[in-house]
Each structure stands twice: as C-alpha cells, then as structure tokens.
Coordinates of C-alpha atoms and ligand atoms in Angstrom, one line a residue:
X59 CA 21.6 -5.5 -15.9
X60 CA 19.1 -4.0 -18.1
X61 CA 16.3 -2.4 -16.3
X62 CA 12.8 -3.9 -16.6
X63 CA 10.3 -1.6 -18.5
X64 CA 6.8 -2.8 -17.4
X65 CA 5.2 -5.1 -15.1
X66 CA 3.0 -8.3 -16.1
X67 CA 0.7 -10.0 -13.3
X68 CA -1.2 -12.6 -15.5
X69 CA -3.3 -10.5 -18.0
X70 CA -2.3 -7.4 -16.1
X71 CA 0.7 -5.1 -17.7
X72 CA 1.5 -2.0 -16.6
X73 CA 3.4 0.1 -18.3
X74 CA 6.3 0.4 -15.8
X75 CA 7.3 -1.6 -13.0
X76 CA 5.8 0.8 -10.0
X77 CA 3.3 0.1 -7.8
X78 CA 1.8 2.2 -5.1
X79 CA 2.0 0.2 -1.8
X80 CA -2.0 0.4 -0.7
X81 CA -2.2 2.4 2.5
X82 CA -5.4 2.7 4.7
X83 CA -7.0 6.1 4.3
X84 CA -4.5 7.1 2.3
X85 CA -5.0 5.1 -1.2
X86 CA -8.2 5.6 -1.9
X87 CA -9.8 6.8 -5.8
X88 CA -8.8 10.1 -5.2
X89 CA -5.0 9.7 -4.2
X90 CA -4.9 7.1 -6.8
X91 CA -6.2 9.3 -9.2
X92 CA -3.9 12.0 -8.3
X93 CA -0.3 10.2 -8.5
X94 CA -1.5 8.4 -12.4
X95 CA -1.8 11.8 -13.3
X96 CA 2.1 12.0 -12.9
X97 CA 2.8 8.8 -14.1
X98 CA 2.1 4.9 -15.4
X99 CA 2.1 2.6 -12.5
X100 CA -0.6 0.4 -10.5
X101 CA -2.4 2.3 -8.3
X102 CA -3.7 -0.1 -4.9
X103 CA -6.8 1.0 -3.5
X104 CA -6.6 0.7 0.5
X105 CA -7.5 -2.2 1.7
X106 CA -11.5 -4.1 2.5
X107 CA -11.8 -6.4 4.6
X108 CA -13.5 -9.9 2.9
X109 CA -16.1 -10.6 5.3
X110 CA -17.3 -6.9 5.2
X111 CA -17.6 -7.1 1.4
X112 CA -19.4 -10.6 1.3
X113 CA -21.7 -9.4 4.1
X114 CA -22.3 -6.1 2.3
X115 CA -20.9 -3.7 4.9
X116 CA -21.6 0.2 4.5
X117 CA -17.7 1.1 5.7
X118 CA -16.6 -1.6 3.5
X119 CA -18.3 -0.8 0.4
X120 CA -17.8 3.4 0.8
X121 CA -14.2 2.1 0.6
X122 CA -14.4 0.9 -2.8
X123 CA -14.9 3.6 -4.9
X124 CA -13.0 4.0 -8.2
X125 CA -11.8 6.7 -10.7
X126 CA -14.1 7.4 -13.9
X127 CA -10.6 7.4 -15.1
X128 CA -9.0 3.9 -13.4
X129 CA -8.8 1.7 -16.4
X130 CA -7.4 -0.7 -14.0
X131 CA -9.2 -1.6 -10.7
X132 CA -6.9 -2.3 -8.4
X133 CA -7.9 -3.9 -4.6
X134 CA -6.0 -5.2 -1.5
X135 CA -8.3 -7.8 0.5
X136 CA -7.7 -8.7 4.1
X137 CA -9.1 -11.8 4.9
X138 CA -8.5 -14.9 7.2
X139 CA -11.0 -17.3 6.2
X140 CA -11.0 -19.3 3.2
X141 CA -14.5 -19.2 2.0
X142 CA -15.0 -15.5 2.9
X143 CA -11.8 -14.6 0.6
X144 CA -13.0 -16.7 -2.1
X145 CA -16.3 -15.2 -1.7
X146 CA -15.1 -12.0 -1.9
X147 CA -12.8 -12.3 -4.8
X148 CA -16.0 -13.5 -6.6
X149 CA -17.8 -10.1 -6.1
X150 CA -14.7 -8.0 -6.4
X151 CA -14.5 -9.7 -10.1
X152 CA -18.0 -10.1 -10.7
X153 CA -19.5 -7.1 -9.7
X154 CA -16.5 -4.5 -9.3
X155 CA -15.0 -5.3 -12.6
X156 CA -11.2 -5.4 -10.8
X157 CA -8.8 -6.3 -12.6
X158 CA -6.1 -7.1 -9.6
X159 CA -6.4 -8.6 -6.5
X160 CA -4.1 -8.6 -3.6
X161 CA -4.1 -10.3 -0.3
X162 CA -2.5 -8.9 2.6
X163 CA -0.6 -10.9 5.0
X164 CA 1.9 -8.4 6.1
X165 CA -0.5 -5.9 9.1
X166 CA 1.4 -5.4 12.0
X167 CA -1.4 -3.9 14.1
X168 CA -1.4 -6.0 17.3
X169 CA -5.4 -6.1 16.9
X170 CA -4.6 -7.9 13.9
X171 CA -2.2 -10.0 14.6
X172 CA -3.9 -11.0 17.9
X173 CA -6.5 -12.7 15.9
X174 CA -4.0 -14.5 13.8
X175 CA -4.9 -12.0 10.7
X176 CA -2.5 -10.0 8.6
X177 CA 1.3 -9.9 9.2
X178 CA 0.8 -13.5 12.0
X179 CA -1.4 -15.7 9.4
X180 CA 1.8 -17.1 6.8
X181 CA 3.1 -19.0 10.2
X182 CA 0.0 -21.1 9.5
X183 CA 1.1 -22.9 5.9
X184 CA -2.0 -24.7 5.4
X185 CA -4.3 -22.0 6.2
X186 CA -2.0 -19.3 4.0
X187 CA -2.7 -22.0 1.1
X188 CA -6.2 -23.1 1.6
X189 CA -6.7 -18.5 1.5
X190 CA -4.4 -18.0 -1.8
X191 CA -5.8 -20.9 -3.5
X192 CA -9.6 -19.9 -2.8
X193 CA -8.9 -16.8 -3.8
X194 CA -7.0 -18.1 -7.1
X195 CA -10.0 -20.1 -7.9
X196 CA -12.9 -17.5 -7.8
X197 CA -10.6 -15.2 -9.8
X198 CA -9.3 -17.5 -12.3
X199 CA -12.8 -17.3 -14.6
X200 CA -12.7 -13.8 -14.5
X201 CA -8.9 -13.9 -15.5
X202 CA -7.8 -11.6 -12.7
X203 CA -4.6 -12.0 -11.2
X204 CA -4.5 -12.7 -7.5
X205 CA -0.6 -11.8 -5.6
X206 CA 0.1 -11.7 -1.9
X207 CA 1.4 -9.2 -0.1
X208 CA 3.8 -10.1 3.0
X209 CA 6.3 -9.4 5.6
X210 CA 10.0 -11.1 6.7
X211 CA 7.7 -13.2 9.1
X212 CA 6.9 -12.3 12.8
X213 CA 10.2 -11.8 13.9
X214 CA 13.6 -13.1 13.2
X215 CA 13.5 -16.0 15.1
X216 CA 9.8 -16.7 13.0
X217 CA 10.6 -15.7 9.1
X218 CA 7.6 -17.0 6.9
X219 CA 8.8 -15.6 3.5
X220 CA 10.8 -17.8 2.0
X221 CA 7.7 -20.9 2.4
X222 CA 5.0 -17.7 1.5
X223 CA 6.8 -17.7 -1.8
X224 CA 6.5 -21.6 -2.4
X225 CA 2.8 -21.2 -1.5
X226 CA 1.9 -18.4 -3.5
X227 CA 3.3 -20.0 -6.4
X228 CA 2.3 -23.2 -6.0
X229 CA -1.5 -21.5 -5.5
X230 CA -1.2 -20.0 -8.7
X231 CA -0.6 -16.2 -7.4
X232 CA 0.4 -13.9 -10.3
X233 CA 3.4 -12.1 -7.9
X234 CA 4.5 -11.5 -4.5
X235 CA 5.3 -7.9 -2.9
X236 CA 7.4 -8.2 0.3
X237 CA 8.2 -5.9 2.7
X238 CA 11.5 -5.7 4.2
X239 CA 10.7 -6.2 7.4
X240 CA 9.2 -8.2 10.4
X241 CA 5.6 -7.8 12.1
X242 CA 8.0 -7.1 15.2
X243 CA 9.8 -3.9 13.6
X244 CA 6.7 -2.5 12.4
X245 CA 7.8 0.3 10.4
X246 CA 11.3 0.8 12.2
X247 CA 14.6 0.1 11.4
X248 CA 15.6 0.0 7.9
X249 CA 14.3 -2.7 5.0
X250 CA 16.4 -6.0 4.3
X251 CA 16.8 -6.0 0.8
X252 CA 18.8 -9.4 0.9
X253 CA 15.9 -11.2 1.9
X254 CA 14.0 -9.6 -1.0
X255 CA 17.0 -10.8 -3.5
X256 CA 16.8 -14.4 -1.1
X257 CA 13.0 -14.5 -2.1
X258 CA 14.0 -13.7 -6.1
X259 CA 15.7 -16.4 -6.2
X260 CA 13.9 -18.6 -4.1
X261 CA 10.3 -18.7 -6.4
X262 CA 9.7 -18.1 -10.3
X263 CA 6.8 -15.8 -10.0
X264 CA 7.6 -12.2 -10.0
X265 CA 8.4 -11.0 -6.6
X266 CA 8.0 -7.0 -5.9
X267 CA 10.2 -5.6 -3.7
X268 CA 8.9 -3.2 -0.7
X269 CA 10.5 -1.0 1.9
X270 CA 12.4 2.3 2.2
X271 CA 12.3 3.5 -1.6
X272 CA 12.4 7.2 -1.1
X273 CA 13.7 8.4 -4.5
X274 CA 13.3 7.1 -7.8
X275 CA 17.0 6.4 -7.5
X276 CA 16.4 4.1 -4.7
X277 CA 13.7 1.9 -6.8
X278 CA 16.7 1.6 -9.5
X279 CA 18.6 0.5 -7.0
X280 CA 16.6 -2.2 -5.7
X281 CA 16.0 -3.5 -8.7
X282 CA 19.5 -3.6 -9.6
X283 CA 20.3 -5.2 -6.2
X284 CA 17.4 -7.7 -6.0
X285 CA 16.5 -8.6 -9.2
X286 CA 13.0 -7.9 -8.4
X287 CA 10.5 -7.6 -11.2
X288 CA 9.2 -4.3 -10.0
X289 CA 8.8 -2.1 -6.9
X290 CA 5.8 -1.1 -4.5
X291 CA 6.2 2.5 -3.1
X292 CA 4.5 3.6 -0.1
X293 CA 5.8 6.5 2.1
X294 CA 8.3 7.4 -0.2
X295 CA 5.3 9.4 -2.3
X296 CA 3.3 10.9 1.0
X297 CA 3.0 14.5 -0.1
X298 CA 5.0 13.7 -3.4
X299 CA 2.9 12.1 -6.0
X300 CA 5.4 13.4 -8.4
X301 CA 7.6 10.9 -7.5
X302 CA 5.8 8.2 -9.5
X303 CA 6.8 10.9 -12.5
X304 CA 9.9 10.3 -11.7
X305 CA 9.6 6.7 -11.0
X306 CA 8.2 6.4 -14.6
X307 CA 11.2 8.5 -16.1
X308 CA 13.9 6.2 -13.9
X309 CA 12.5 3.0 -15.7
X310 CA 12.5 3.9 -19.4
X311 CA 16.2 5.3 -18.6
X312 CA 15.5 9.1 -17.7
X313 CA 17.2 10.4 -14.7
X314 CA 13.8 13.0 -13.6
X315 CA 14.0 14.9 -9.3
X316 CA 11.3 16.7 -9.7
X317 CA 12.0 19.5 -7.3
X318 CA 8.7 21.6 -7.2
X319 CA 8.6 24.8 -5.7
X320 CA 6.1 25.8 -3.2
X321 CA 3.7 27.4 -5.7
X322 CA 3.8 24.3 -7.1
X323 CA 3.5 22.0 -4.4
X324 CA 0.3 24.3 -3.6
X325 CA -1.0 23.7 -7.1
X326 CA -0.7 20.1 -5.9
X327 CA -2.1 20.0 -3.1
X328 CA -5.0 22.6 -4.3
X329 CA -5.6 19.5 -6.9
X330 CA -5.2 16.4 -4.1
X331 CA -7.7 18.6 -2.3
X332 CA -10.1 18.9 -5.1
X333 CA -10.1 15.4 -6.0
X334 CA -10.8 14.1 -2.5
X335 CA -14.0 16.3 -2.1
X336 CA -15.4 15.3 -6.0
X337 CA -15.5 11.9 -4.2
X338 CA -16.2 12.1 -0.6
X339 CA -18.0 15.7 -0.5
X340 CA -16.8 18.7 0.3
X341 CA -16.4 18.6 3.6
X342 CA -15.2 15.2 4.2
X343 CA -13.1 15.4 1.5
X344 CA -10.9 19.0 3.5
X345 CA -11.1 16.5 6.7
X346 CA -9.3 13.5 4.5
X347 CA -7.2 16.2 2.9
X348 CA -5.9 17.1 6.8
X349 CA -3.6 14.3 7.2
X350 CA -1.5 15.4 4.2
X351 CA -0.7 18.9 5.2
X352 CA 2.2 18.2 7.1
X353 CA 4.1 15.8 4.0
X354 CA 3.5 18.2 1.7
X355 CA 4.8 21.3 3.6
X356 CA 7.8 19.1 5.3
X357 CA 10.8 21.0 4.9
X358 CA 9.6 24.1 3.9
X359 CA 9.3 27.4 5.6
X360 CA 5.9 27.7 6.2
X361 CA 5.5 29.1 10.0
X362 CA 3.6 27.0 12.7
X363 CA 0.3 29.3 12.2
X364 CA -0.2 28.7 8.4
X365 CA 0.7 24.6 9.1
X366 CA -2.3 24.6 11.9
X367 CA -4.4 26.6 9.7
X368 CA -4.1 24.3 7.0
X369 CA -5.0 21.1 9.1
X370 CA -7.8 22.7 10.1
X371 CA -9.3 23.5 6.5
X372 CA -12.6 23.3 6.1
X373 CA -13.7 24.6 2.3
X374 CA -11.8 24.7 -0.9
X375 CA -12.5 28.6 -0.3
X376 CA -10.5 29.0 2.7
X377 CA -8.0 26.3 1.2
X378 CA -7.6 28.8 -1.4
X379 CA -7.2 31.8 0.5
X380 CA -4.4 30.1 2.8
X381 CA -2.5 28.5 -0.1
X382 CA -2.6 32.1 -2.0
X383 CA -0.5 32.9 1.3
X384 CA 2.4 30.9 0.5
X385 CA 5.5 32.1 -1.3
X386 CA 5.3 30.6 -4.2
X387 CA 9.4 31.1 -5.1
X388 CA 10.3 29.3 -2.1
X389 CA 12.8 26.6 -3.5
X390 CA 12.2 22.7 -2.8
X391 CA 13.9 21.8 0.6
X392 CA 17.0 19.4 -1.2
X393 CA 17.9 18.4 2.2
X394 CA 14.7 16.1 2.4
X395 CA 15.7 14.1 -0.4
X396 CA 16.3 10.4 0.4
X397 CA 15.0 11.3 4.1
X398 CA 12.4 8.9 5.7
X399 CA 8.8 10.2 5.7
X400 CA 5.6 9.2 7.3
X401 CA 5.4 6.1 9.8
X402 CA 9.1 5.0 11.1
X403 CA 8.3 4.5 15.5
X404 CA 10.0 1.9 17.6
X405 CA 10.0 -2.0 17.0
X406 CA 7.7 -4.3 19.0
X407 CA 8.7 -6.0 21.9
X408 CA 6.6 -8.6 21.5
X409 CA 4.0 -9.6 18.7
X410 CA 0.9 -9.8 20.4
X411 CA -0.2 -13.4 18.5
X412 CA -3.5 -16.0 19.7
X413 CA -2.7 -18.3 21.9
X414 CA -0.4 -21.3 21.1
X415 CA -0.2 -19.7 17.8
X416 CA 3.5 -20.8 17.1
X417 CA 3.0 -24.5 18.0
X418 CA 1.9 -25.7 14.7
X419 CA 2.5 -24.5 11.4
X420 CA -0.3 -25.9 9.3
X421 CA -3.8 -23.9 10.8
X422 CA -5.8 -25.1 7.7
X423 CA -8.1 -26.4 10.8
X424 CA -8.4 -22.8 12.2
X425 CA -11.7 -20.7 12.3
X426 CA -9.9 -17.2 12.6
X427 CA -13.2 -14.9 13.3
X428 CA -12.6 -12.1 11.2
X429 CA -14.2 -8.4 12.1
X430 CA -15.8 -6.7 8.9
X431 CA -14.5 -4.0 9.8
X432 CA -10.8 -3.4 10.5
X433 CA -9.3 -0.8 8.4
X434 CA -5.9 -0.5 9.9
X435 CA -4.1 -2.2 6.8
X436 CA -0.3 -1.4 7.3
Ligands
FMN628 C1 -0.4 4.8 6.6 C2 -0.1 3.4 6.1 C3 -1.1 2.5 5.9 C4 -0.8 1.3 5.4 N1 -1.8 0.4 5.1 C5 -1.5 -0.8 4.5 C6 -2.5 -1.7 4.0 O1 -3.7 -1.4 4.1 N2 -2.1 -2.9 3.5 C7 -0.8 -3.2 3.3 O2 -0.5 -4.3 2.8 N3 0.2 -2.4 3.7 C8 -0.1 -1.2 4.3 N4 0.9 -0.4 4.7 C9 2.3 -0.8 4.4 C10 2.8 -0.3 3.1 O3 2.0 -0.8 2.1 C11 4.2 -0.7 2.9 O4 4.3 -2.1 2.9 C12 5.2 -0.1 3.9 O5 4.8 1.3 4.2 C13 6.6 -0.2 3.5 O6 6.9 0.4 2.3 P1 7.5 1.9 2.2 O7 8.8 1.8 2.9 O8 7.6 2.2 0.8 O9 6.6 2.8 3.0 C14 0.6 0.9 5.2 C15 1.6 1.8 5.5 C16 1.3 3.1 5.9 C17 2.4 4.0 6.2

C-alpha cells in the first residue's frame, strides 16, 4: 500500500500524517516549538481542563500559551460535562484562535476515572455523545475540527472503542486517535494494533493510531498494518524531538535514524532549555527542563555526578558550563533504538470507577463534577 503523505481533520492539513500525542507538562509551547523545528506534524498542547477555562482559572489559562511561530493551535480538552465542553470550545475558537480541538477520553489516573472522567466516561454512550456533539456544535462556526482521543475501554472485559467510533462519527468528529490499550494497563504491556486496524474498519472518519511507535520505522509499520490515516507519537520522542525529522522523512519515502552524537544531543537540549525559559522564565523554565535530563542522556556515558548535576540546573549559565563537560564525540547509544522510554509500570488491578458505574451504559442523565484543575492527562 502506498503511504499516506499528509493528514486532513476538516479544514486542518498537515503536511504529514504525525501527530505528537499531548502529554501533561511535557507538550507545552515550548516542546512543541522545539520538535516543528525538526519536522511537519501537529503539535498537541497538553491538556486544560473545560471547566477551568470557562471559569477563567489562572493554572488553566498559564497552560495555554502558544508559539509566535504555531501557525496551527493545537489543544486537548478534558471535560465531563456537556455544557462546560461546549463552553469551552467556544472560547478556545473564539478567543484562542485554535484551529484543532481534541477531547480526551483515554486518562487512566484513578483520580480521574473515579469521577467517571477521562479513560471511564465512553462506557457512558449517551453522555460520550451529548460531550462530542456540544463540542462539535460550538466549533462548527468557527470551522475547527473537533476528534476524540480514547482508549481500548476500561478493561477487556469493558472495551468502549469500537461504539466511541460510531459516536464520534455520528457527532461529526473530524478523527479519532486510539491508544492501544485499556484504562486497566495503563501504560504496561504492549499496544494492540488489531484493535486499531478493528476500529479502521469499523468507522469512515480517519482514525489515528497510538501506542508503542518508537522509531519512525515503527509509524510505517503501523500504518501499513492498520490502515490508519496517520499516527500520534508520544514517548517514542521524550528526549528525541528529532524523531519527528525522521518521521517526516519516513512519510514522503526517506528512510532518515537520526543518530546524534552527544555534542549534539547537547546542542538540543541547550535549545529545549532555552525555549522553555523564553516562555516560563528563567528559572522555571531550568525546573521544567529537569524532567528531560534523564531521556536525553539515556544510554549514554555520562557518570551519575554530571546526570544529578544536570537535574539540578538552575541557570542557562551553569547549563552551559555542565553541557561544555560532555564529550561531544561520544557516539549515539544504537542499542536504545526501538527500546521503550518514559512511562511503562504495572497494569491496574482494578479501575477505580464511581459507584454503579458499569450498570448502565447511556449516563446522558449524569452530573460528573468536574475539578478545574486536574492536570494529570495521560
Ligand atoms: C507523561 C505523559 C503524559 C500524558 N498526558 C496525556 C494527556 O494529557 N492527554 C492524553 O490524551 N494522553 C496523555 N498521555 C498519553 C499519550 O498521549 C499516549 O496516548 C500514550 O503515551 C501512548 O502513546 P506512546 O506509546 O506513543 O507513548 C500522556 C502520556 C505520558 C507518558
């Protein structure tokens, strides 16, 4: 089969079929900013929640910050209220000029999911339709695509996919991404890429496939196996923006592994570094840029000292003066190719739900209280 070359969501088109899976703290303007610079895609900001946007929430708003340079503005809305969502969407459009908006219904966080939110919501049909459609409905003047974001189900004995699917298209959702797995497996195991190919050919909207793309090779793959129109990327790029260069080369028929060595991985992370502190301040920005040390350096030589060092940085300066200590020759490590990175831990044993959740599949009736504040995503 041929390979598809871009990616259309409504009036959307990117100019190759990669998306970057929206992480909390992780994908915000700055990290966005950083992996476009390697390569065309659609770049997710992390996700707001809709009730802190509607009610104006400091967190909430800090969170949606955008590139001078992000042509299009790209945002992942929790939500589990109808009105709120729809609300939302409105101000997103309105006052944010975004161009994309997607709902997540995949969060696996059991503080979540014990409120019926994220990853536990699709079990309720009618409440997953009366969300997708209000959201459909305040975008549609604006002309902004709205797609869902979802998971297997809640566990195997609880898939919601397959009817997510009918509902986002009958809603009038431009896509749906889904991940490969359950709320119950978290982020262990390995992604089912036969229920992504069951999904392709269960709806006619573009689905996006999700889970366990490493390499560029991989997102071939999965196109290739799945038939999906295009691929979402999360952990696979932790520490390796340049892999949405070679994402970008894979799709218009390039075979690109960037291997960079550690001088350049330092010029990298010198730049991830920089960009984080244009938009958040010096010193928060070297806190934020913390959490990335260890996925840039995995594999590498660098000793135990230097590594602490670095997650302790506090200035650009002494970012400077500890990257400048780094061999630059030292050769990519080959042997973490393909490897898993980032969150993998241990299944669920159970998925903490609200009571009597499972009994009835409709929940259009449901009041879920929604916090304006969760940031957890995932
Ligand atoms: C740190 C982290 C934060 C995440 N936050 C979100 C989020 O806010 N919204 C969401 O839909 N998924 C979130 N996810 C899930 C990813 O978008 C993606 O579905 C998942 O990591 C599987 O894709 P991957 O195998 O390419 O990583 C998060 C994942 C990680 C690792």
């Amino acid at each position: 089969m041929s390979l598809p070359t871009s990616l259309t969501l409504g009036s959307v088109r990117v100019d190759t079929p990669v998306v970057l899976a929206p992480m909390a703290g992780i994908t915000n303007a700055a990290y966005r900013r950083l992996c476009a610079e390697q390569g065309a895609g659609l770049y997710v900001c992390e996700m707001i929640t809709s009730r802190g946007l509607v009610e104006r929430d400091e967190t909430t708003l800090n969170m949606l910050v955008f590139d001078d340079l992000e042509t299009v503005r790209s945002v992942q809305l929790y939500g589990t209220d109808p009105v709120y969502v729809g609300k939302a969407t409105e101000i997103l459009c309105a006052e944010y000029g975004v161009a994309h908006i997607d709902l997540n219904f995949g969060c696996p966080v059991p503080k979540v999911t014990r409120k019926g939110g994220g990853g536990a919501l699709p079990w309720k049909r009618g409440l997953l339709g009366d969300i997708l459609e209000h959201a459909v409905a305040a975008a549609a003047p604006y002309d902004v695509p709205v797609t869902m974001k979802t998971r297997k189900g809640i566990d195997e004995d609880h898939l919601t996919y397959l009817d997510a699917g009918r509902l986002a298209q009958e809603a009038g959702c431009a896509a749906i991404a889904l991940h490969g797995r359950t709320v119950a497996q978290a982020y262990s195991g390995v992604a089912d890429w036969d229920a992504i190919t069951a999904l392709v050919q269960h709806v006619d909207i573009p689905v996006l496939g999700n889970g366990d793309i490493w390499e560029a090779s991989d997102a071939v793959r999965m196109v290739e196996e799945t038939g999906v129109a295009g691929v979402v990327v999360g952990r696979g790029c932790l520490g390796r923006p340049w892999l949405f260069r070679d994402l970008a080369a894979a799709f218009s028929g390039e075979t690109v592994a960037t291997l960079p060595n550690l001088g350049e991985v330092a010029t990298m992370m010198r730049r991830h570094a920089e960009l984080l502190c244009q938009h958040m301040g010096e010193e928060r920005g070297c806190k934020e840029f913390r959490k990335h040390v260890s996925w840039y350096l995995k594999g590498f030589a660098a000793g135990g000292e230097m590594r602490r060092s670095l997650a302790l940085v506090s200035s650009l300066t002494s970012l400077d003066a500890l990257l400048a200590d780094l061999d630059p020759a030292e050769p990519f490590p080959v042997q973490e190719l393909g490897s898993p990175r980032g969150r993998q831990g241990s299944p669920r044993g159970r998925v903490v739900l609200p009571e009597g959740w499972l009994e009835d599949t409709d929940g259009s009736e449901c009041h879920l209280m929604e916090e304006a504040t969760e940031v957890t995503g995932g």
